[in-house]
Amino acid sequence: MSIFFKSFKREIGKNSGKWLSNIVFKDKHSTPIKIIREQKNVELNQQKQEFKEKIKFEEKLVELEQKKFLNNKTNLLAEKRNSVLEMELPNDKNELFNFALNLITEIKSNRWSSNNSDEEETSNEYLEAHYQKLGQVKTKLQFMNATNEAEHVEAELKKIRTKRFIQKYWFYFLFAVILIALYILK
């Protein structure tokens, strides 16, 4: 048993000496195992860095694709806006009223935006083109003495004007209400 304790004591002394020298001298005085571990850590850090760079590159690619998609969508909306403005108004009262109903449906199926991004601004311009064309239809209906149809279009124009105001400026309205509420609560 004394041999066991001697070798145990020697092993503890050797290991604690290695531990202390690794703390004091770091890699300058370490065993080869320590160097291999450091090399593995360096390789692992390099792999992490390469992975992060690859992710950043892929994120930039996705961002470019999104910008390309938005530009295509913006261009498409601009073309549609121009085509709406260039449309000829029908000369028949019934066809003109059906044209007005189609414009109203198109306006009601889309939303005005309160943000100022290029895409949303183009979308707002598209809806404004429909709104202007609807105003032209109302004027033409009045000249044709189609009073019932003109009154219907005028009522829809008022509804659309209200909807446009609310959808474009809801945030400011909400902000004003909150400020008024805070002022009243003081």
Coordinates of N, CA and C in Angstrom, one line a residue:
M1 N 0.8 -1.2 0.0 CA 0.0 0.0 0.0 C 0.8 1.3 0.0
S2 N 2.0 1.2 0.5 CA 2.8 2.4 0.5 C 3.2 2.8 -0.9
I3 N 3.3 1.9 -1.8 CA 3.7 2.2 -3.2 C 2.5 2.9 -3.8
F4 N 1.3 2.5 -3.5 CA 0.1 3.2 -4.0 C 0.1 4.7 -3.6
F5 N 0.3 4.9 -2.3 CA 0.3 6.3 -1.8 C 1.4 7.1 -2.4
K6 N 2.6 6.5 -2.6 CA 3.7 7.2 -3.2 C 3.4 7.7 -4.6
S7 N 2.8 6.8 -5.4 CA 2.5 7.1 -6.8 C 1.3 8.1 -6.8
F8 N 0.4 7.9 -5.9 CA -0.7 8.9 -5.9 C -0.2 10.3 -5.5
K9 N 0.7 10.4 -4.5 CA 1.2 11.7 -4.1 C 2.0 12.3 -5.3
R10 N 2.8 11.5 -6.0 CA 3.6 12.0 -7.1 C 2.7 12.5 -8.3
E11 N 1.6 11.7 -8.5 CA 0.7 12.1 -9.6 C 0.0 13.4 -9.3
I12 N -0.4 13.6 -8.0 CA -1.1 14.8 -7.6 C -0.1 16.0 -7.8
G13 N 1.1 15.8 -7.3 CA 2.1 16.9 -7.4 C 2.4 17.2 -8.9
K14 N 2.5 16.2 -9.7 CA 2.8 16.5 -11.2 C 1.6 17.2 -11.8
N15 N 0.4 16.8 -11.6 CA -0.8 17.4 -12.2 C -1.0 18.8 -11.6
S16 N -0.8 19.0 -10.3 CA -1.0 20.4 -9.8 C 0.1 21.3 -10.3
G17 N 1.3 20.8 -10.5 CA 2.4 21.6 -11.1 C 2.1 22.0 -12.5
K18 N 1.5 21.1 -13.3 CA 1.1 21.4 -14.7 C 0.0 22.5 -14.7
W19 N -0.9 22.3 -13.8 CA -2.0 23.2 -13.7 C -1.5 24.6 -13.4
L20 N -0.6 24.7 -12.4 CA -0.1 26.0 -12.0 C 0.8 26.6 -13.1
S21 N 1.6 25.8 -13.8 CA 2.4 26.4 -14.8 C 1.5 26.8 -16.0
N22 N 0.4 26.1 -16.3 CA -0.5 26.6 -17.4 C -1.1 27.9 -17.0
I23 N -1.5 28.1 -15.8 CA -2.1 29.3 -15.4 C -1.1 30.5 -15.4
V24 N 0.1 30.2 -15.0 CA 1.2 31.3 -14.9 C 1.7 31.6 -16.3
F25 N 2.2 30.6 -17.0 CA 2.9 30.7 -18.3 C 2.0 30.6 -19.5
K26 N 0.8 30.2 -19.3 CA -0.2 30.0 -20.4 C 0.4 29.0 -21.4
D27 N 0.4 29.3 -22.8 CA 0.8 28.3 -23.8 C 2.3 28.2 -23.9
K28 N 3.1 29.1 -23.3 CA 4.5 29.0 -23.4 C 5.1 27.8 -22.7
H29 N 4.5 27.3 -21.7 CA 5.1 26.2 -20.9 C 4.1 25.1 -20.8
S30 N 3.1 25.0 -21.7 CA 2.1 24.0 -21.6 C 2.5 22.7 -22.3
T31 N 1.7 21.7 -22.0 CA 1.9 20.4 -22.6 C 1.3 20.4 -24.0
P32 N 1.7 19.4 -24.8 CA 1.2 19.4 -26.2 C -0.4 19.3 -26.3
I33 N -1.0 18.7 -25.3 CA -2.4 18.6 -25.2 C -3.1 19.9 -25.2
K34 N -2.5 20.8 -24.4 CA -3.0 22.2 -24.3 C -2.9 22.9 -25.7
I35 N -1.8 22.7 -26.4 CA -1.6 23.4 -27.7 C -2.7 22.9 -28.7
I36 N -2.9 21.6 -28.6 CA -3.9 21.0 -29.5 C -5.3 21.6 -29.2
R37 N -5.6 21.7 -28.0 CA -6.9 22.3 -27.6 C -7.0 23.7 -28.1
E38 N -5.9 24.5 -28.0 CA -5.9 25.9 -28.5 C -6.1 25.9 -30.0
Q39 N -5.4 25.0 -30.7 CA -5.5 25.0 -32.1 C -7.0 24.6 -32.5
K40 N -7.6 23.7 -31.8 CA -9.0 23.4 -32.1 C -9.9 24.6 -31.8
N41 N -9.6 25.3 -30.8 CA -10.4 26.5 -30.5 C -10.2 27.6 -31.6
V42 N -9.0 27.8 -32.1 CA -8.7 28.7 -33.2 C -9.5 28.3 -34.4
E43 N -9.4 27.0 -34.7 CA -10.1 26.5 -35.9 C -11.6 26.6 -35.7
L44 N -12.1 26.4 -34.5 CA -13.6 26.5 -34.3 C -14.0 28.0 -34.4
N45 N -13.1 28.9 -33.9 CA -13.4 30.4 -34.1 C -13.4 30.8 -35.5
Q46 N -12.5 30.2 -36.3 CA -12.4 30.5 -37.7 C -13.7 30.0 -38.4
Q47 N -14.1 28.8 -38.1 CA -15.3 28.3 -38.7 C -16.5 29.2 -38.3
K48 N -16.6 29.6 -37.0 CA -17.7 30.5 -36.6 C -17.7 31.8 -37.4
Q49 N -16.5 32.4 -37.6 CA -16.4 33.6 -38.3 C -16.8 33.4 -39.8
E50 N -16.4 32.3 -40.4 CA -16.8 32.0 -41.8 C -18.3 31.8 -41.9
F51 N -18.8 31.2 -40.9 CA -20.3 31.0 -40.9 C -21.0 32.3 -40.7
K52 N -20.6 33.2 -39.8 CA -21.2 34.5 -39.7 C -21.1 35.3 -41.0
E53 N -19.9 35.2 -41.6 CA -19.8 36.0 -42.9 C -20.7 35.4 -44.0
K54 N -20.8 34.1 -44.0 CA -21.7 33.5 -44.9 C -23.2 33.9 -44.7
I55 N -23.6 34.0 -43.4 CA -24.9 34.4 -43.0 C -25.1 35.9 -43.5
K56 N -24.2 36.7 -43.2 CA -24.3 38.1 -43.6 C -24.4 38.2 -45.1
F57 N -23.7 37.5 -45.8 CA -23.7 37.5 -47.3 C -25.1 37.1 -47.8
E58 N -25.6 36.0 -47.2 CA -27.0 35.5 -47.6 C -28.0 36.5 -47.2
E59 N -27.9 37.2 -46.0 CA -28.8 38.2 -45.7 C -28.8 39.4 -46.7
K60 N -27.6 39.8 -47.1 CA -27.6 40.8 -48.1 C -28.2 40.4 -49.4
L61 N -28.0 39.1 -49.8 CA -28.7 38.6 -51.0 C -30.2 38.7 -50.9
V62 N -30.7 38.3 -49.7 CA -32.1 38.3 -49.5 C -32.6 39.8 -49.5
E63 N -31.9 40.7 -48.9 CA -32.3 42.1 -49.0 C -32.3 42.6 -50.4
L64 N -31.3 42.3 -51.2 CA -31.3 42.7 -52.6 C -32.4 42.1 -53.4
E65 N -32.8 40.9 -53.1 CA -33.9 40.3 -53.8 C -35.2 41.0 -53.4
Q66 N -35.3 41.4 -52.1 CA -36.5 42.1 -51.6 C -36.6 43.4 -52.3
K67 N -35.5 44.1 -52.4 CA -35.5 45.5 -53.0 C -35.9 45.3 -54.5
K68 N -35.3 44.3 -55.1 CA -35.7 44.1 -56.6 C -37.2 43.8 -56.7
F69 N -37.7 43.0 -55.8 CA -39.1 42.7 -55.9 C -40.0 43.9 -55.6
L70 N -39.6 44.8 -54.6 CA -40.3 46.0 -54.4 C -40.2 47.0 -55.5
N71 N -39.0 47.0 -56.2 CA -38.9 47.9 -57.3 C -39.8 47.5 -58.5
N72 N -39.8 46.1 -58.7 CA -40.7 45.6 -59.7 C -42.2 45.9 -59.4
K73 N -42.6 45.7 -58.1 CA -43.9 46.0 -57.7 C -44.2 47.5 -57.8
T74 N -43.3 48.4 -57.5 CA -43.5 49.8 -57.6 C -43.6 50.2 -59.0
N75 N -42.8 49.6 -59.9 CA -42.9 50.0 -61.3 C -44.2 49.5 -61.9
L76 N -44.7 48.3 -61.5 CA -45.9 47.8 -62.0 C -47.1 48.7 -61.5
L77 N -47.1 49.2 -60.3 CA -48.1 50.1 -59.8 C -48.1 51.4 -60.5
A78 N -46.9 51.9 -60.8 CA -46.7 53.2 -61.6 C -47.3 53.0 -63.0
E79 N -47.1 51.9 -63.6 CA -47.6 51.6 -64.9 C -49.1 51.5 -64.9
K80 N -49.7 50.8 -63.8 CA -51.1 50.7 -63.7 C -51.7 52.1 -63.5
R81 N -51.1 52.9 -62.6 CA -51.5 54.3 -62.4 C -51.6 55.1 -63.7
N82 N -50.6 55.0 -64.5 CA -50.6 55.7 -65.7 C -51.7 55.2 -66.7
S83 N -51.9 53.9 -66.7 CA -52.9 53.3 -67.6 C -54.3 53.8 -67.1
V84 N -54.5 53.9 -65.8 CA -55.8 54.4 -65.3 C -56.0 55.9 -65.7
L85 N -55.0 56.7 -65.6 CA -55.1 58.1 -66.0 C -55.4 58.2 -67.5
E86 N -54.9 57.3 -68.3 CA -55.0 57.4 -69.7 C -56.3 56.8 -70.3
M87 N -57.1 56.1 -69.4 CA -58.3 55.5 -69.9 C -59.3 56.5 -70.4
E88 N -59.9 56.1 -71.5 CA -61.0 57.0 -72.1 C -62.3 56.7 -71.4
L89 N -63.0 57.7 -71.1 CA -64.3 57.5 -70.5 C -65.4 57.1 -71.5
P90 N -66.2 56.1 -71.2 CA -67.2 55.7 -72.2 C -68.3 56.9 -72.4
N91 N -68.9 56.9 -73.5 CA -69.9 57.9 -73.9 C -71.3 57.5 -73.5
D92 N -71.6 56.2 -73.3 CA -72.9 55.7 -72.9 C -73.1 55.8 -71.4
K93 N -74.2 56.3 -71.0 CA -74.5 56.5 -69.6 C -74.3 55.2 -68.7
N94 N -74.9 54.1 -69.2 CA -74.8 52.8 -68.5 C -73.3 52.3 -68.4
E95 N -72.6 52.4 -69.5 CA -71.2 52.0 -69.6 C -70.4 52.9 -68.6
L96 N -70.7 54.2 -68.6 CA -70.0 55.1 -67.8 C -70.2 54.8 -66.3
F97 N -71.5 54.5 -65.9 CA -71.8 54.1 -64.6 C -71.1 52.8 -64.2
N98 N -71.1 51.8 -65.1 CA -70.4 50.5 -64.8 C -68.9 50.8 -64.6
F99 N -68.3 51.7 -65.4 CA -66.9 52.1 -65.3 C -66.7 52.7 -63.9
A100 N -67.6 53.5 -63.4 CA -67.5 54.2 -62.1 C -67.6 53.1 -61.0
L101 N -68.5 52.1 -61.2 CA -68.5 51.0 -60.2 C -67.3 50.2 -60.1
N102 N -66.6 50.0 -61.3 CA -65.4 49.3 -61.3 C -64.3 50.1 -60.6
L103 N -64.3 51.4 -60.8 CA -63.3 52.2 -60.1 C -63.5 52.2 -58.6
I104 N -64.8 52.3 -58.2 CA -65.1 52.3 -56.8 C -64.7 50.9 -56.1
T105 N -64.9 49.9 -56.8 CA -64.5 48.5 -56.3 C -63.0 48.5 -56.2
E106 N -62.3 49.0 -57.2 CA -60.8 48.9 -57.1 C -60.3 49.8 -55.9
I107 N -60.9 50.9 -55.7 CA -60.5 51.8 -54.6 C -60.8 51.1 -53.2
K108 N -62.0 50.5 -53.1 CA -62.4 49.9 -51.9 C -61.6 48.6 -51.6
S109 N -61.0 48.0 -52.6 CA -60.3 46.7 -52.3 C -58.8 47.0 -52.0
N110 N -58.4 48.2 -52.0 CA -57.0 48.6 -51.6 C -57.1 49.6 -50.4
R111 N -55.9 49.8 -49.8 CA -55.8 50.7 -48.7 C -54.8 51.8 -49.0
W112 N -55.1 53.0 -48.5 CA -54.2 54.1 -48.5 C -53.2 53.8 -47.3
S113 N -52.0 54.2 -47.5 CA -51.0 53.9 -46.5 C -50.6 55.2 -45.8
S114 N -50.2 55.1 -44.5 CA -49.8 56.3 -43.8 C -48.2 56.4 -43.8
N115 N -47.5 55.4 -44.3 CA -46.1 55.4 -44.3 C -45.6 56.1 -45.5
N116 N -44.3 56.5 -45.5 CA -43.8 57.3 -46.6 C -42.8 56.5 -47.5
S117 N -42.8 55.2 -47.5 CA -41.9 54.5 -48.3 C -42.3 54.6 -49.8
D118 N -41.3 54.3 -50.6 CA -41.6 54.5 -52.1 C -42.7 53.6 -52.6
E119 N -42.7 52.3 -52.1 CA -43.8 51.4 -52.6 C -45.2 51.9 -52.1
E120 N -45.3 52.3 -50.9 CA -46.6 52.7 -50.4 C -47.0 54.1 -51.0
E121 N -46.0 54.9 -51.3 CA -46.3 56.2 -51.9 C -46.9 55.9 -53.3
T122 N -46.3 55.0 -54.0 CA -46.8 54.6 -55.4 C -48.1 54.0 -55.3
S123 N -48.4 53.2 -54.2 CA -49.7 52.6 -54.0 C -50.7 53.7 -53.8
N124 N -50.4 54.7 -53.0 CA -51.3 55.8 -52.8 C -51.5 56.6 -54.0
E125 N -50.5 56.8 -54.9 CA -50.7 57.5 -56.1 C -51.6 56.7 -57.1
Y126 N -51.5 55.4 -57.0 CA -52.4 54.5 -57.8 C -53.8 54.7 -57.4
L127 N -54.1 54.7 -56.1 CA -55.5 54.9 -55.6 C -55.9 56.4 -55.9
E128 N -55.0 57.3 -55.8 CA -55.4 58.7 -56.1 C -55.8 58.8 -57.6
A129 N -55.1 58.1 -58.5 CA -55.5 58.1 -59.9 C -56.9 57.6 -60.1
H130 N -57.2 56.5 -59.4 CA -58.6 56.0 -59.5 C -59.6 57.1 -58.9
Y131 N -59.2 57.7 -57.8 CA -60.1 58.7 -57.2 C -60.3 59.9 -58.2
Q132 N -59.3 60.3 -58.8 CA -59.4 61.4 -59.8 C -60.2 61.0 -61.0
K133 N -60.0 59.8 -61.5 CA -60.8 59.3 -62.6 C -62.3 59.2 -62.2
L134 N -62.6 58.8 -61.0 CA -63.9 58.8 -60.5 C -64.6 60.2 -60.5
G135 N -63.8 61.2 -60.1 CA -64.3 62.5 -60.1 C -64.6 63.0 -61.6
Q136 N -63.8 62.5 -62.5 CA -64.1 62.8 -63.9 C -65.4 62.2 -64.4
V137 N -65.6 60.9 -63.9 CA -66.8 60.2 -64.3 C -68.0 60.9 -63.7
K138 N -67.9 61.4 -62.5 CA -69.0 62.2 -61.9 C -69.4 63.4 -62.7
T139 N -68.3 64.1 -63.1 CA -68.6 65.3 -63.9 C -69.2 65.0 -65.2
K140 N -68.8 63.9 -65.8 CA -69.3 63.6 -67.1 C -70.8 63.1 -67.0
L141 N -71.1 62.4 -65.9 CA -72.5 62.0 -65.6 C -73.4 63.2 -65.4
Q142 N -72.8 64.2 -64.7 CA -73.6 65.4 -64.5 C -73.9 66.1 -65.9
F143 N -72.9 66.1 -66.8 CA -73.2 66.7 -68.1 C -74.1 66.0 -68.9
M144 N -74.2 64.7 -68.7 CA -75.2 63.8 -69.4 C -76.6 63.8 -68.8
N145 N -76.7 64.6 -67.7 CA -78.0 64.7 -67.0 C -78.4 63.4 -66.4
A146 N -77.5 62.6 -65.9 CA -77.8 61.3 -65.2 C -77.6 61.6 -63.7
T147 N -78.6 62.3 -63.2 CA -78.5 62.8 -61.8 C -78.5 61.7 -60.7
N148 N -79.2 60.6 -60.9 CA -79.2 59.5 -59.9 C -77.8 58.9 -59.9
E149 N -77.3 58.6 -61.0 CA -75.9 58.0 -61.1 C -74.9 59.0 -60.5
A150 N -75.0 60.2 -60.9 CA -74.0 61.2 -60.4 C -74.1 61.4 -58.9
E151 N -75.3 61.3 -58.3 CA -75.5 61.4 -56.9 C -74.9 60.2 -56.2
H152 N -75.1 59.0 -56.8 CA -74.5 57.8 -56.2 C -73.0 57.9 -56.2
V153 N -72.4 58.4 -57.4 CA -70.9 58.5 -57.4 C -70.5 59.5 -56.4
E154 N -71.2 60.6 -56.3 CA -70.8 61.7 -55.3 C -70.8 61.1 -53.9
A155 N -71.8 60.3 -53.6 CA -71.9 59.7 -52.2 C -70.7 58.8 -52.0
E156 N -70.3 58.0 -53.0 CA -69.2 57.1 -52.9 C -67.9 57.9 -52.8
L157 N -67.8 59.0 -53.5 CA -66.6 59.9 -53.4 C -66.4 60.4 -52.0
K158 N -67.5 60.8 -51.3 CA -67.5 61.3 -50.0 C -67.0 60.1 -49.0
K159 N -67.6 58.9 -49.2 CA -67.1 57.8 -48.4 C -65.6 57.5 -48.6
I160 N -65.2 57.6 -49.8 CA -63.8 57.3 -50.2 C -62.9 58.4 -49.6
R161 N -63.3 59.6 -49.6 CA -62.6 60.7 -49.1 C -62.4 60.5 -47.6
T162 N -63.4 60.1 -46.9 CA -63.4 59.8 -45.4 C -62.4 58.6 -45.1
K163 N -62.6 57.6 -45.9 CA -61.7 56.4 -45.8 C -60.3 56.8 -46.0
R164 N -60.0 57.6 -47.0 CA -58.6 58.0 -47.3 C -58.0 58.7 -46.2
F165 N -58.8 59.7 -45.6 CA -58.3 60.5 -44.5 C -58.0 59.6 -43.3
I166 N -58.9 58.7 -43.0 CA -58.7 57.9 -41.8 C -57.5 56.9 -42.0
Q167 N -57.4 56.3 -43.2 CA -56.3 55.4 -43.4 C -55.0 56.1 -43.5
K168 N -54.9 57.3 -44.0 CA -53.6 58.0 -44.2 C -53.2 58.6 -42.9
Y169 N -54.1 59.1 -42.0 CA -53.8 59.9 -40.9 C -54.2 59.3 -39.5
W170 N -54.5 58.0 -39.5 CA -55.0 57.4 -38.3 C -54.0 57.6 -37.1
F171 N -52.7 57.5 -37.5 CA -51.7 57.5 -36.4 C -51.7 58.9 -35.7
Y172 N -51.8 59.9 -36.5 CA -51.8 61.3 -35.9 C -53.1 61.5 -35.1
F173 N -54.2 61.0 -35.6 CA -55.4 61.1 -34.8 C -55.3 60.4 -33.5
L174 N -54.7 59.2 -33.5 CA -54.6 58.4 -32.3 C -53.6 59.1 -31.3
F175 N -52.6 59.7 -31.8 CA -51.6 60.5 -31.0 C -52.3 61.7 -30.4
A176 N -53.1 62.4 -31.2 CA -53.8 63.5 -30.6 C -54.8 63.1 -29.5
V177 N -55.5 62.0 -29.7 CA -56.4 61.5 -28.7 C -55.7 61.1 -27.4
I178 N -54.6 60.5 -27.6 CA -53.8 60.1 -26.4 C -53.3 61.4 -25.6
L179 N -52.8 62.4 -26.4 CA -52.4 63.6 -25.7 C -53.6 64.3 -25.0
I180 N -54.7 64.4 -25.6 CA -55.9 65.0 -25.0 C -56.3 64.2 -23.8
A181 N -56.2 62.9 -23.8 CA -56.6 62.1 -22.7 C -55.6 62.3 -21.5
L182 N -54.3 62.4 -21.9 CA -53.3 62.7 -20.8 C -53.5 64.1 -20.2
Y183 N -53.9 65.0 -21.1 CA -54.1 66.4 -20.6 C -55.3 66.4 -19.6
I184 N -56.3 65.7 -20.0 CA -57.5 65.7 -19.2 C -57.3 65.0 -17.8
L185 N -56.5 63.9 -17.8 CA -56.2 63.2 -16.6 C -55.3 63.9 -15.7
K186 N -54.6 64.9 -16.1 CA -53.7 65.7 -15.2 C -54.4 66.4 -14.2

